[in-house]
GROMACS .gro file of C-alpha atoms in nm:
model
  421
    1UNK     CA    1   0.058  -3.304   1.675
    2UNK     CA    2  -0.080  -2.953   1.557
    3UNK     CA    3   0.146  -2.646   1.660
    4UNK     CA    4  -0.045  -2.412   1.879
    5UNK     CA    5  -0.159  -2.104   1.684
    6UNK     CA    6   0.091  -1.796   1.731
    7UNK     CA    7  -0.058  -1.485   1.849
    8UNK     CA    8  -0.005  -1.133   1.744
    9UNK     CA    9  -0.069  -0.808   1.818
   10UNK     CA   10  -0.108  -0.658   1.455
   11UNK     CA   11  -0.118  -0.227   1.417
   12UNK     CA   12  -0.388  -0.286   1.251
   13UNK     CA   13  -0.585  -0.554   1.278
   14UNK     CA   14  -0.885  -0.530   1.066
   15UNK     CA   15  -0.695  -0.467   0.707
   16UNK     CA   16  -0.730  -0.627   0.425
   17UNK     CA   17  -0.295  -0.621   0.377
   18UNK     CA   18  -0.315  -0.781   0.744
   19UNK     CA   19  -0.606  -1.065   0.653
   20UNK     CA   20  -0.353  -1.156   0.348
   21UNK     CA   21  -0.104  -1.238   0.494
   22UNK     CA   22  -0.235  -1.407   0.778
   23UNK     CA   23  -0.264  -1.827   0.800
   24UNK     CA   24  -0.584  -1.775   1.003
   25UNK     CA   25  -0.467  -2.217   1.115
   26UNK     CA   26  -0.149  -2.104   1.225
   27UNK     CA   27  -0.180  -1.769   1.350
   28UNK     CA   28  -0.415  -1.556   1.544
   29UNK     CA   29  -0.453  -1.216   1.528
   30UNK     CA   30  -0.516  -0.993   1.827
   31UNK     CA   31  -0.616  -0.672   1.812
   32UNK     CA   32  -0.488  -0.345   2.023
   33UNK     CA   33  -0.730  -0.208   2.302
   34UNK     CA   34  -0.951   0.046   2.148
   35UNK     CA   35  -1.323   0.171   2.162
   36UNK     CA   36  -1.404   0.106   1.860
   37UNK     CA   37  -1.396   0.431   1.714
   38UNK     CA   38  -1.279   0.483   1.366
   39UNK     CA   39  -1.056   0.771   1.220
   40UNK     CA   40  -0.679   0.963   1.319
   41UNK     CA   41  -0.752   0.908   1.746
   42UNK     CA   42  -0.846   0.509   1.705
   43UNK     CA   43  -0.510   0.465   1.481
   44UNK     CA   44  -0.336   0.694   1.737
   45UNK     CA   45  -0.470   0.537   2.048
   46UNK     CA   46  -0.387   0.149   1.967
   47UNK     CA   47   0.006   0.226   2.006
   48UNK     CA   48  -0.088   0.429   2.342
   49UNK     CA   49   0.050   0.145   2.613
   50UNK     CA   50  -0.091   0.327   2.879
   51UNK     CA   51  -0.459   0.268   2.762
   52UNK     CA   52  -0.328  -0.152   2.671
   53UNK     CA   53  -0.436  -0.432   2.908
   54UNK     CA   54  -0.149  -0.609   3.054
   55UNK     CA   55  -0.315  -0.931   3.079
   56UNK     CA   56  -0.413  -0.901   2.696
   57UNK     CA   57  -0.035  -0.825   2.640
   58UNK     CA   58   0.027  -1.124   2.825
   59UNK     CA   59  -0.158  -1.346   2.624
   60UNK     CA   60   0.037  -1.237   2.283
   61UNK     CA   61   0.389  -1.363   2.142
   62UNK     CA   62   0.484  -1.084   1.955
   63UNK     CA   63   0.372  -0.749   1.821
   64UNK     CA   64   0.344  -0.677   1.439
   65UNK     CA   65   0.321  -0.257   1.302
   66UNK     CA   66   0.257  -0.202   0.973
   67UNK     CA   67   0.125   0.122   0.961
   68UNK     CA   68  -0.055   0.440   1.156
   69UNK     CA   69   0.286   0.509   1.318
   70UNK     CA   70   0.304   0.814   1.128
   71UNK     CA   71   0.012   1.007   1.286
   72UNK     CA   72   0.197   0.910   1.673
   73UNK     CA   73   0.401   1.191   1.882
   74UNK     CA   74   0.719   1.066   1.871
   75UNK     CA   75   0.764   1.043   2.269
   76UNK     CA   76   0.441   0.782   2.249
   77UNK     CA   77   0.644   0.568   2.029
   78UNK     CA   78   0.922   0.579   2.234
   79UNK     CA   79   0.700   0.497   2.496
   80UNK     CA   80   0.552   0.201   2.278
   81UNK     CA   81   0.900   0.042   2.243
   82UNK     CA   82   0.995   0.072   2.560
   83UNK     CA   83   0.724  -0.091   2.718
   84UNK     CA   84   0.739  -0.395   2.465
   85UNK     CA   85   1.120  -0.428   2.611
   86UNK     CA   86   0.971  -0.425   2.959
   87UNK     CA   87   0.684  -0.646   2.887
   88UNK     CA   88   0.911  -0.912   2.677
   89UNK     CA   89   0.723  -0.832   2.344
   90UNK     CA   90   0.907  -0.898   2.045
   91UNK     CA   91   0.846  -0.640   1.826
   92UNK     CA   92   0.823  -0.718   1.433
   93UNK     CA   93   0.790  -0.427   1.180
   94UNK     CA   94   0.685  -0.403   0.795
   95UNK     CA   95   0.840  -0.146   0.623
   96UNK     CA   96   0.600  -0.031   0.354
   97UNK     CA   97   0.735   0.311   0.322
   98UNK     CA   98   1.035   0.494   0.309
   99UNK     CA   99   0.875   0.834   0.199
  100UNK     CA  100   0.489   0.830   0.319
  101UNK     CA  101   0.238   0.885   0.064
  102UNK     CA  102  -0.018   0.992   0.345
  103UNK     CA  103   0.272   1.300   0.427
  104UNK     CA  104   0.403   1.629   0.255
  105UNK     CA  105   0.746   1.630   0.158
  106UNK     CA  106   0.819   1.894   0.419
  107UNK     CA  107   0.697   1.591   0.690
  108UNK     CA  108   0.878   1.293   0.534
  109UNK     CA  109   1.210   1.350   0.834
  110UNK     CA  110   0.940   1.344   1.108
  111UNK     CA  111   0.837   1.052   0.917
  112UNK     CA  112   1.184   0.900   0.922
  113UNK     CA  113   1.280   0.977   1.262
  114UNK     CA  114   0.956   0.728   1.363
  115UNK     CA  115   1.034   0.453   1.134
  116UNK     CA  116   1.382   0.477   1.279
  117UNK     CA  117   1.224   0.457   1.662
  118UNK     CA  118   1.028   0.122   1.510
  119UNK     CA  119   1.355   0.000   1.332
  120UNK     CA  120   1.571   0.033   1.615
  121UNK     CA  121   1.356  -0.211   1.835
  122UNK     CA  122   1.253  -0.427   1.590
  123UNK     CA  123   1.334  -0.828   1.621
  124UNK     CA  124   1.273  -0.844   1.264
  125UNK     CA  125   1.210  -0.659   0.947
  126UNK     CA  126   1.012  -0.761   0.668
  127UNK     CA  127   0.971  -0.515   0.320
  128UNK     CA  128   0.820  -0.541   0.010
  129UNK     CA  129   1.107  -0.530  -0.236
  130UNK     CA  130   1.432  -0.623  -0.291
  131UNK     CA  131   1.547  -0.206  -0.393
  132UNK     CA  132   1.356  -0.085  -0.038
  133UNK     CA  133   1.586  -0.408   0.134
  134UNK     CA  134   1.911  -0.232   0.005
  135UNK     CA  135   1.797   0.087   0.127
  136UNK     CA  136   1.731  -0.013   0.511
  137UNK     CA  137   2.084  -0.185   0.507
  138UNK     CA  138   2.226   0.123   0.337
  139UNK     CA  139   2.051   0.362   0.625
  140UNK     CA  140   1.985   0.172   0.929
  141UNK     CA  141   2.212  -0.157   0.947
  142UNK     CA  142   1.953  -0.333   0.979
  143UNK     CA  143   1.900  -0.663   0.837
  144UNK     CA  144   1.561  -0.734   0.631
  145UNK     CA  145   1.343  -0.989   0.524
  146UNK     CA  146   1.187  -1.008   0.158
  147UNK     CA  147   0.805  -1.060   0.117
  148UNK     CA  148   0.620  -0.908  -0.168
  149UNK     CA  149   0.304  -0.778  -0.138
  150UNK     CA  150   0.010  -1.047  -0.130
  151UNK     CA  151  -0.273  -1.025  -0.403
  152UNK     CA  152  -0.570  -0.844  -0.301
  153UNK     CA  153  -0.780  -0.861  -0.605
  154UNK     CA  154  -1.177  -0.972  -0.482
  155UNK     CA  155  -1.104  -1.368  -0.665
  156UNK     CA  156  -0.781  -1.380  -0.432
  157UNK     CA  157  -0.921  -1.208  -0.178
  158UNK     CA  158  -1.234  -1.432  -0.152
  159UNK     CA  159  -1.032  -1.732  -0.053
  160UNK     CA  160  -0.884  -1.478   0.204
  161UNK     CA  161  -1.231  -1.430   0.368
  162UNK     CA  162  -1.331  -1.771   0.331
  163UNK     CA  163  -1.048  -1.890   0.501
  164UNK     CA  164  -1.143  -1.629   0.836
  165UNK     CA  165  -1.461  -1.803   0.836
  166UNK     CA  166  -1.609  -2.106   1.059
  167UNK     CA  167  -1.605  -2.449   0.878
  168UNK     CA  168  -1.918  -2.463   0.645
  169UNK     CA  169  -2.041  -2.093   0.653
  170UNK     CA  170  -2.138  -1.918   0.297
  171UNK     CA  171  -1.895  -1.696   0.172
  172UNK     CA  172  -1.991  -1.359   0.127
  173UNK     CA  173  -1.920  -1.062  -0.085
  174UNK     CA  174  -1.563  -0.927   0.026
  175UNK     CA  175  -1.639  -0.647   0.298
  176UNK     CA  176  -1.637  -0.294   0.224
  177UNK     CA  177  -1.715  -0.430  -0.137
  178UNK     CA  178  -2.092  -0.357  -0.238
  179UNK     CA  179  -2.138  -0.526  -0.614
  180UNK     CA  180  -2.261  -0.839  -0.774
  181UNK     CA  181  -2.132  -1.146  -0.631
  182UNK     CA  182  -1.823  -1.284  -0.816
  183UNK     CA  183  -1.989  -1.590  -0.934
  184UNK     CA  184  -2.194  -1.342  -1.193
  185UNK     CA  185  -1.943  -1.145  -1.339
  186UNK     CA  186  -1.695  -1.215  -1.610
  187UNK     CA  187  -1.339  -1.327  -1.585
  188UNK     CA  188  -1.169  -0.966  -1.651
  189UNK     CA  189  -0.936  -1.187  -1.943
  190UNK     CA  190  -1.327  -1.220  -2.110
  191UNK     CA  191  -1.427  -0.890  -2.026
  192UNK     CA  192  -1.170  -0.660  -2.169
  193UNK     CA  193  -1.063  -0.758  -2.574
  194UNK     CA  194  -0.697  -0.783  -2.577
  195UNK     CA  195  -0.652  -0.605  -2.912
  196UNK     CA  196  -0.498  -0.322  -3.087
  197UNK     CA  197  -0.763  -0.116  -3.080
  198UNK     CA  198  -0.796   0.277  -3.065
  199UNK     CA  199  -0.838   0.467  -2.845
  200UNK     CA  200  -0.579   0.416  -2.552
  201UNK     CA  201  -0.683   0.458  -2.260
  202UNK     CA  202  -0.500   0.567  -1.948
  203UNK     CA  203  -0.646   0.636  -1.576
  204UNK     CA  204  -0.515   0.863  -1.300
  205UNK     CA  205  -0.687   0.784  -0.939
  206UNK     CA  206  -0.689   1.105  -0.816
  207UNK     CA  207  -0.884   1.084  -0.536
  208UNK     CA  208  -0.872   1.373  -0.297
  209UNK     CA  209  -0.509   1.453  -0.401
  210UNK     CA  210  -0.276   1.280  -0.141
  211UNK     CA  211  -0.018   1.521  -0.075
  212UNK     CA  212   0.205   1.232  -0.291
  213UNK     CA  213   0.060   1.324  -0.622
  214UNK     CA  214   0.209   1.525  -0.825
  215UNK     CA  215  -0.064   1.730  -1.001
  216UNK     CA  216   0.185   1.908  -1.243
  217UNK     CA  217   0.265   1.574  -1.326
  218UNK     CA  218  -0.123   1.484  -1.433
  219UNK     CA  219  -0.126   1.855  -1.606
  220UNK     CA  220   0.164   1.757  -1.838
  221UNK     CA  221   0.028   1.386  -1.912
  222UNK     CA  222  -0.297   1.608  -2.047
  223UNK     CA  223  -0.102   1.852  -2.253
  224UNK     CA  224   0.146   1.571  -2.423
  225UNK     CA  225  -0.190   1.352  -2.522
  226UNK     CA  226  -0.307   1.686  -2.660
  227UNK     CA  227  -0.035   1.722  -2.899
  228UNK     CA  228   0.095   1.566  -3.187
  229UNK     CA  229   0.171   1.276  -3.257
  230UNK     CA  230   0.015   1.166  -2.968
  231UNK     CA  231  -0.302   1.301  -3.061
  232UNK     CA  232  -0.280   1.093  -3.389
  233UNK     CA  233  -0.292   0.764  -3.173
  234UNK     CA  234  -0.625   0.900  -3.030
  235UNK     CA  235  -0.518   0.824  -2.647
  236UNK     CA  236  -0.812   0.923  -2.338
  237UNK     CA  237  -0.713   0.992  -1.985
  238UNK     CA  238  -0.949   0.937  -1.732
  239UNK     CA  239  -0.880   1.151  -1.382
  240UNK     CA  240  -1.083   1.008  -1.086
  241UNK     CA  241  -1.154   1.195  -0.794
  242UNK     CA  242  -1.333   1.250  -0.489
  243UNK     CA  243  -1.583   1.553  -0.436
  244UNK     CA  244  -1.364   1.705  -0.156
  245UNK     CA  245  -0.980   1.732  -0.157
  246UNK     CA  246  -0.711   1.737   0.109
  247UNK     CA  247  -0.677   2.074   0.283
  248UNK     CA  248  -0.458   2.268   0.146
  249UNK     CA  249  -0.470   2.136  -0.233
  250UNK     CA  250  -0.783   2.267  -0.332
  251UNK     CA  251  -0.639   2.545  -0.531
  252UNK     CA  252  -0.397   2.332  -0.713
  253UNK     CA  253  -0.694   2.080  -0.803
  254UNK     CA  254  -0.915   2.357  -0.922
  255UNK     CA  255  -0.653   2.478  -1.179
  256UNK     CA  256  -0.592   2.129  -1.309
  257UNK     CA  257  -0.976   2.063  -1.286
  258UNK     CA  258  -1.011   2.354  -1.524
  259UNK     CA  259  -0.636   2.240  -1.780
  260UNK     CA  260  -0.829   1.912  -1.791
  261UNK     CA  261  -1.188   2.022  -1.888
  262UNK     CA  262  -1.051   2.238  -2.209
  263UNK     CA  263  -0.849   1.926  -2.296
  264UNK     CA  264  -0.998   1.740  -2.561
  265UNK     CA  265  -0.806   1.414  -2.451
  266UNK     CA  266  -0.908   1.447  -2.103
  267UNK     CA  267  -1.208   1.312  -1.881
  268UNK     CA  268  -1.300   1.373  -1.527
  269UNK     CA  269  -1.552   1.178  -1.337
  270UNK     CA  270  -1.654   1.217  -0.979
  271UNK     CA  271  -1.688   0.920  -0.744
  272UNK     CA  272  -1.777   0.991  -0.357
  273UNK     CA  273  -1.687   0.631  -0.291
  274UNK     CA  274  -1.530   0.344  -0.515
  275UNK     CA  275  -1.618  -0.005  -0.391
  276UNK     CA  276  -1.292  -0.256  -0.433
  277UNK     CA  277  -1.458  -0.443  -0.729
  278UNK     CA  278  -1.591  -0.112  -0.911
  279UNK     CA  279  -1.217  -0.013  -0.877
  280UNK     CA  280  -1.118  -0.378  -1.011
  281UNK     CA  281  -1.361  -0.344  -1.344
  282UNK     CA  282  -1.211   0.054  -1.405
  283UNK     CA  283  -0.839  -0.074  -1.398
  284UNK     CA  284  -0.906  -0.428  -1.585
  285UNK     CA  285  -1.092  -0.178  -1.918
  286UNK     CA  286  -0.756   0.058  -1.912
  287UNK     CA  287  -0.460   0.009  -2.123
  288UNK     CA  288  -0.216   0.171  -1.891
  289UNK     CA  289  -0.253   0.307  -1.476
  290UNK     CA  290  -0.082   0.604  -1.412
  291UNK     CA  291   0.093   0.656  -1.138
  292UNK     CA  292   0.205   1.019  -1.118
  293UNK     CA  293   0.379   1.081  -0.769
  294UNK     CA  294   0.637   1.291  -0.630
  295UNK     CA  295   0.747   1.082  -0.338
  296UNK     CA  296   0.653   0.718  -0.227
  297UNK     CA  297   0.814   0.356  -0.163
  298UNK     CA  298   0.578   0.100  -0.278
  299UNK     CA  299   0.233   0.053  -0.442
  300UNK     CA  300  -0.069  -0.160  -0.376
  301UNK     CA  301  -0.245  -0.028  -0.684
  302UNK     CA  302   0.078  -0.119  -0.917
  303UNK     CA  303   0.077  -0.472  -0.831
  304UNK     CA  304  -0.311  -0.515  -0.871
  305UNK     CA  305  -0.315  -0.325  -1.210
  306UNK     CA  306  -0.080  -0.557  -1.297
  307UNK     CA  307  -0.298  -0.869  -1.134
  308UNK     CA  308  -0.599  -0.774  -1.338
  309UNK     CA  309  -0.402  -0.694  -1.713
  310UNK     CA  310  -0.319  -0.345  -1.698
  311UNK     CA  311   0.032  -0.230  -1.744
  312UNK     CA  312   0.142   0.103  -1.523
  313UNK     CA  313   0.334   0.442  -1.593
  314UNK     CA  314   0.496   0.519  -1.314
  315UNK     CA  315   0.703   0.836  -1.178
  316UNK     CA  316   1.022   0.729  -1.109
  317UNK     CA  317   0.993   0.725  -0.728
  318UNK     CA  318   1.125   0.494  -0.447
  319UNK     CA  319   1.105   0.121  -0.529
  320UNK     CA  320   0.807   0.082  -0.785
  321UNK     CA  321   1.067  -0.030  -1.025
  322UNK     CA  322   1.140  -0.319  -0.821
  323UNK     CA  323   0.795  -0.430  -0.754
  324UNK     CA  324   0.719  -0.611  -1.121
  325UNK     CA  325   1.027  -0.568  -1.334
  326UNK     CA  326   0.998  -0.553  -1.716
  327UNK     CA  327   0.657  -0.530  -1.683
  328UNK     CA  328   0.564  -0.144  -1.590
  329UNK     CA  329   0.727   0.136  -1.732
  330UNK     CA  330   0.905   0.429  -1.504
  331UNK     CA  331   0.919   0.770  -1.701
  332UNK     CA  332   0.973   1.186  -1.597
  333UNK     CA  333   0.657   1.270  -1.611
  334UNK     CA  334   0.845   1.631  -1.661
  335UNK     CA  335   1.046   1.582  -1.958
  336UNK     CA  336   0.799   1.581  -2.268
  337UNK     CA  337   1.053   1.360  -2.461
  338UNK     CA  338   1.092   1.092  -2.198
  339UNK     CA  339   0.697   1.088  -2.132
  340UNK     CA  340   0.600   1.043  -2.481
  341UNK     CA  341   0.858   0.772  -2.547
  342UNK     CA  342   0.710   0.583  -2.232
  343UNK     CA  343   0.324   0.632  -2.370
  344UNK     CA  344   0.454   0.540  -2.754
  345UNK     CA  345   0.649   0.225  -2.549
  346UNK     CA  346   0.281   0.112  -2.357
  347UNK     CA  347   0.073   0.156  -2.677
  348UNK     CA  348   0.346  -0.090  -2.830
  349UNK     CA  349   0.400  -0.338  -2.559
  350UNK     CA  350   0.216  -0.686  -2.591
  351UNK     CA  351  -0.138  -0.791  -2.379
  352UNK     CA  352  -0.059  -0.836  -2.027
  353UNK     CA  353  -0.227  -1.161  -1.908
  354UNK     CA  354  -0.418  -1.119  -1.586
  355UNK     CA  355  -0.305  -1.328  -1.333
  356UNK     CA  356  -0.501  -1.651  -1.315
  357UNK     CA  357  -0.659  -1.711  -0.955
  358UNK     CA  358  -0.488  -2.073  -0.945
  359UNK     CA  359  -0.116  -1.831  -0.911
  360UNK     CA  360  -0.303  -1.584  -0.688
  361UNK     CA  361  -0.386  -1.828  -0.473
  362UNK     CA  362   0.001  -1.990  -0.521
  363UNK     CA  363   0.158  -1.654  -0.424
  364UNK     CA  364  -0.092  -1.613  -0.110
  365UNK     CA  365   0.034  -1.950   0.009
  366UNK     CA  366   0.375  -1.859  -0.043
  367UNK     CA  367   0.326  -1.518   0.158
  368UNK     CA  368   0.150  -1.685   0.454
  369UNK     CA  369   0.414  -1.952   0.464
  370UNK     CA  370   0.676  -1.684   0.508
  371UNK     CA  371   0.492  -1.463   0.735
  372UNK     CA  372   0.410  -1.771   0.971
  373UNK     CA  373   0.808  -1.912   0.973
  374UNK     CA  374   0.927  -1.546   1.058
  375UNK     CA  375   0.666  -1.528   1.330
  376UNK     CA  376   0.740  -1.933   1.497
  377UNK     CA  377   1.069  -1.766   1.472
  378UNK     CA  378   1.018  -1.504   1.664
  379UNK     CA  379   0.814  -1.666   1.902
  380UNK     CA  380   1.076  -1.967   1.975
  381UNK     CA  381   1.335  -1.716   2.028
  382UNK     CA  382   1.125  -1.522   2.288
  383UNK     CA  383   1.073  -1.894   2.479
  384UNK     CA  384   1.461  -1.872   2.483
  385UNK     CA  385   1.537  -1.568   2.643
  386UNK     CA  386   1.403  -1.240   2.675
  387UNK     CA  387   1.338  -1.000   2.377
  388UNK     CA  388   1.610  -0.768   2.345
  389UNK     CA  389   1.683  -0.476   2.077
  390UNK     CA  390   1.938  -0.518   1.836
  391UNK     CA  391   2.200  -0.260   1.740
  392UNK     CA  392   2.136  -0.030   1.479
  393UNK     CA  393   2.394   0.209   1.349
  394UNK     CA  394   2.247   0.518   1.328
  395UNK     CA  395   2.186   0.670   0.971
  396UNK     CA  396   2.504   0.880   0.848
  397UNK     CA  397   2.252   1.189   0.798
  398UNK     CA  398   2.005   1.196   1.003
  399UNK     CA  399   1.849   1.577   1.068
  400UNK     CA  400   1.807   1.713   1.443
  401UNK     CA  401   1.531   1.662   1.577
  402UNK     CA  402   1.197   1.940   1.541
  403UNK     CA  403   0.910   1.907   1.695
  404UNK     CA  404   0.646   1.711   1.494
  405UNK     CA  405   0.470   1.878   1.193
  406UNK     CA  406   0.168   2.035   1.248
  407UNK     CA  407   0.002   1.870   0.953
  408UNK     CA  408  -0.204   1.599   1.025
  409UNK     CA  409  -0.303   1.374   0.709
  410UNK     CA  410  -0.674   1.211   0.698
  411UNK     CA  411  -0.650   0.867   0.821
  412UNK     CA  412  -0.541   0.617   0.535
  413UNK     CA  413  -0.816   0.411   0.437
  414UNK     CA  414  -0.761   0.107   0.352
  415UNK     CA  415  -0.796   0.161  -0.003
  416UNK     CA  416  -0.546   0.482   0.062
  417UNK     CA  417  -0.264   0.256   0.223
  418UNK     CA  418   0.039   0.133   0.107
  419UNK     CA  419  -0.033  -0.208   0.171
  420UNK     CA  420  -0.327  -0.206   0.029
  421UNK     CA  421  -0.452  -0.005  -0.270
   0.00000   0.00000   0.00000
């Protein structure tokens, strides 16, 4: 006899993190009432429990939040959790940040004060690594669930779409993904020659400067590859970025915009949009990603680097560390002897192998399989009795409480996201 299909509530829906990690045969996922509009209000308005429809509550087994918590007043989430208790609605909760990207550091205890709201109600806690695990225990008591981040890369994430798809229908390019279809491109192993070979190359995605990225960081990386010896081993850094920046940064991008054009060493190109496979073929023809942030927990575009071949720098923030160990490299992007040991310990390391879509496909299985035991778990327990929120001991230093920050980030894409790229 076939289990009946669980059904969730997922904050979001309609992400590509969210499609991963879904068995579409063993669990259904249910959107939050919305109107369909797109941008800060529709993220905003799906953990509003005034505007949800009882009935459509009533149909679900549990709730799942992943992310958009962090543009909510903090009396709506209060309002969200409490009316889950009322309703009976086991609440689940990914933690994909500890520090927010999407924030400035002066926003990150607002931040924290709404992850704890989340945490405190939560039936269960899943998190990407086993360093960000440590730290929940550490601050909040709470007891957490492993499950590392699901590949995403357009092979992988064919199978993904396929598998949302009626019995027999074509599959199509992956959404949101204009290019040729995957069938006519080369394997990325065929496409990029795993040689030493000169020059280096290294890639920054700027984009439109997240207040996480640390542009003093990218201005040092350009004057160390200017310099000797460095210069000798004829490395090129590629800067991506967006035609319009976050408020507030334009100054700081203008200055670096101007270090990196009189930089020999340094390249910057201009992309209004990057579709997920034209991001795919940048990273698979670089010998190293660069991640240069100043705050953070995890990273989507680490673990697909690493997915496609390329090996990452990383600032030595949150839990990237933990994410593929002894395979990226974590350096001060501020100290000029610890960067140019990490770029002279990249140039030296062996070819990455890409991973092969038969272990893709392995790991997917493996995350589904998780996510759907956590969530029959849930569900059996709410058949039992009523959901109820566990004890958390509140952190040891946990700052008063200020009214919300007045900043209010762009809505992540899903490219921008944690869980995502």
């Amino acid at each position: 006899m076939t289990a009946e299909r669980i059904r969730a509530i997922s904050l979001p829906a309609d992400h590509p993190y969210v499609l991963a990690i879904t068995d579409p045969t063993a669990v259904e996922i249910l959107p939050a009432p919305g109107d369909g509009s797109s941008g800060a209000d529709a993220v905003v308005e799906q953990f509003l429990i005034e505007a949800w429809d009882e009935d459509q509550a009533a149909d679900a087994d549990l709730v799942h939040v992943h992310f958009g918590f962090e543009l909510v007043p903090l009396s709506a989430l209060e309002r969200f959790v409490a009316a889950l208790d009322r309703l009976g609605l086991p609440l689940v909760l990914t933690v994909h940040d500890l520090e927010n990207p999407q924030l400035p550091e002066h926003a990150q205890d607002d931040f924290a004060r709404r992850l704890e709201v989340l945490l405190r109600h939560a039936v269960r806690v899943i998190t990407l690594t086993e360093g960000a695990r440590a730290e929940i225990i550490r601050r909040w008591s709470r007891e957490v669930s492993v499950v590392p981040h699901p590949p995403l890369g357009s092979d992988v994430a064919e199978a993904v779409v396929a598998s949302t798809q009626p019995p027999g229908a074509p599959v199509a390019n992956r959404p949101s993904s204009p290019g040729a279809p995957v069938a006519a491109r080369q394997p990325f192993a065929a496409r990029r020659p795993f040689t030493a070979r000169r020059p280096y190359t290294a890639g920054i995605l700027l984009k439109d400067a997240r207040p996480s990225l640390d542009l003093a960081a990218i201005a040092a990386l350009a004057r160390a590859l200017g310099t000797d010896p460095l210069r000798n081993d004829d490395w090129r850094l590629t800067v991506i970025r967006r035609p319009t920046v976050r408020a507030g940064r334009e100054s700081e991008v203008a200055e670096l915009k101007r270090l990196l054009d009189r930089s020999e060493s340094a390249d910057v190109e201009v992309w209004a949009s990057m579709s997920d496979r034209e991001l795919e073929d940048w990273l698979a023809r670089l010998d190293v990603l660069v991640l240069p942030y100043r705050h953070g927990t995890h990273s989507g575009l680490l673990d697909l680097a690493n997915d496609l071949g390329t090996r990452v720098l990383y600032a030595e923030v949150g839990h990237l560390a933990d994410q593929r160990p002894g395979t990226n490299l974590g350096v001060d992007f501020h100290d000029a002897d610890s960067l140019r040991a990490g770029l002279h310990a990249i140039a030296e390391a062996p070819p990455l192998p890409p991973r092969s879509r038969e272990d893709g496909l392995r790991l997917l299985a493996e995350v589904r399989d998780a996510h759907t035991r956590l969530y029959r778990s849930v569900a059996a327990r709410r058949a039992k009795t009523p959901a109820a929120a566990p004890a958390v001991t509140p952190p040891t230093a946990t700052p008063p409480a200020t009214a919300a920050t007045a900043t209010t980030p762009a809505t992540p894409s899903p490219a921008d996201t944690a869980g995502a790229r």
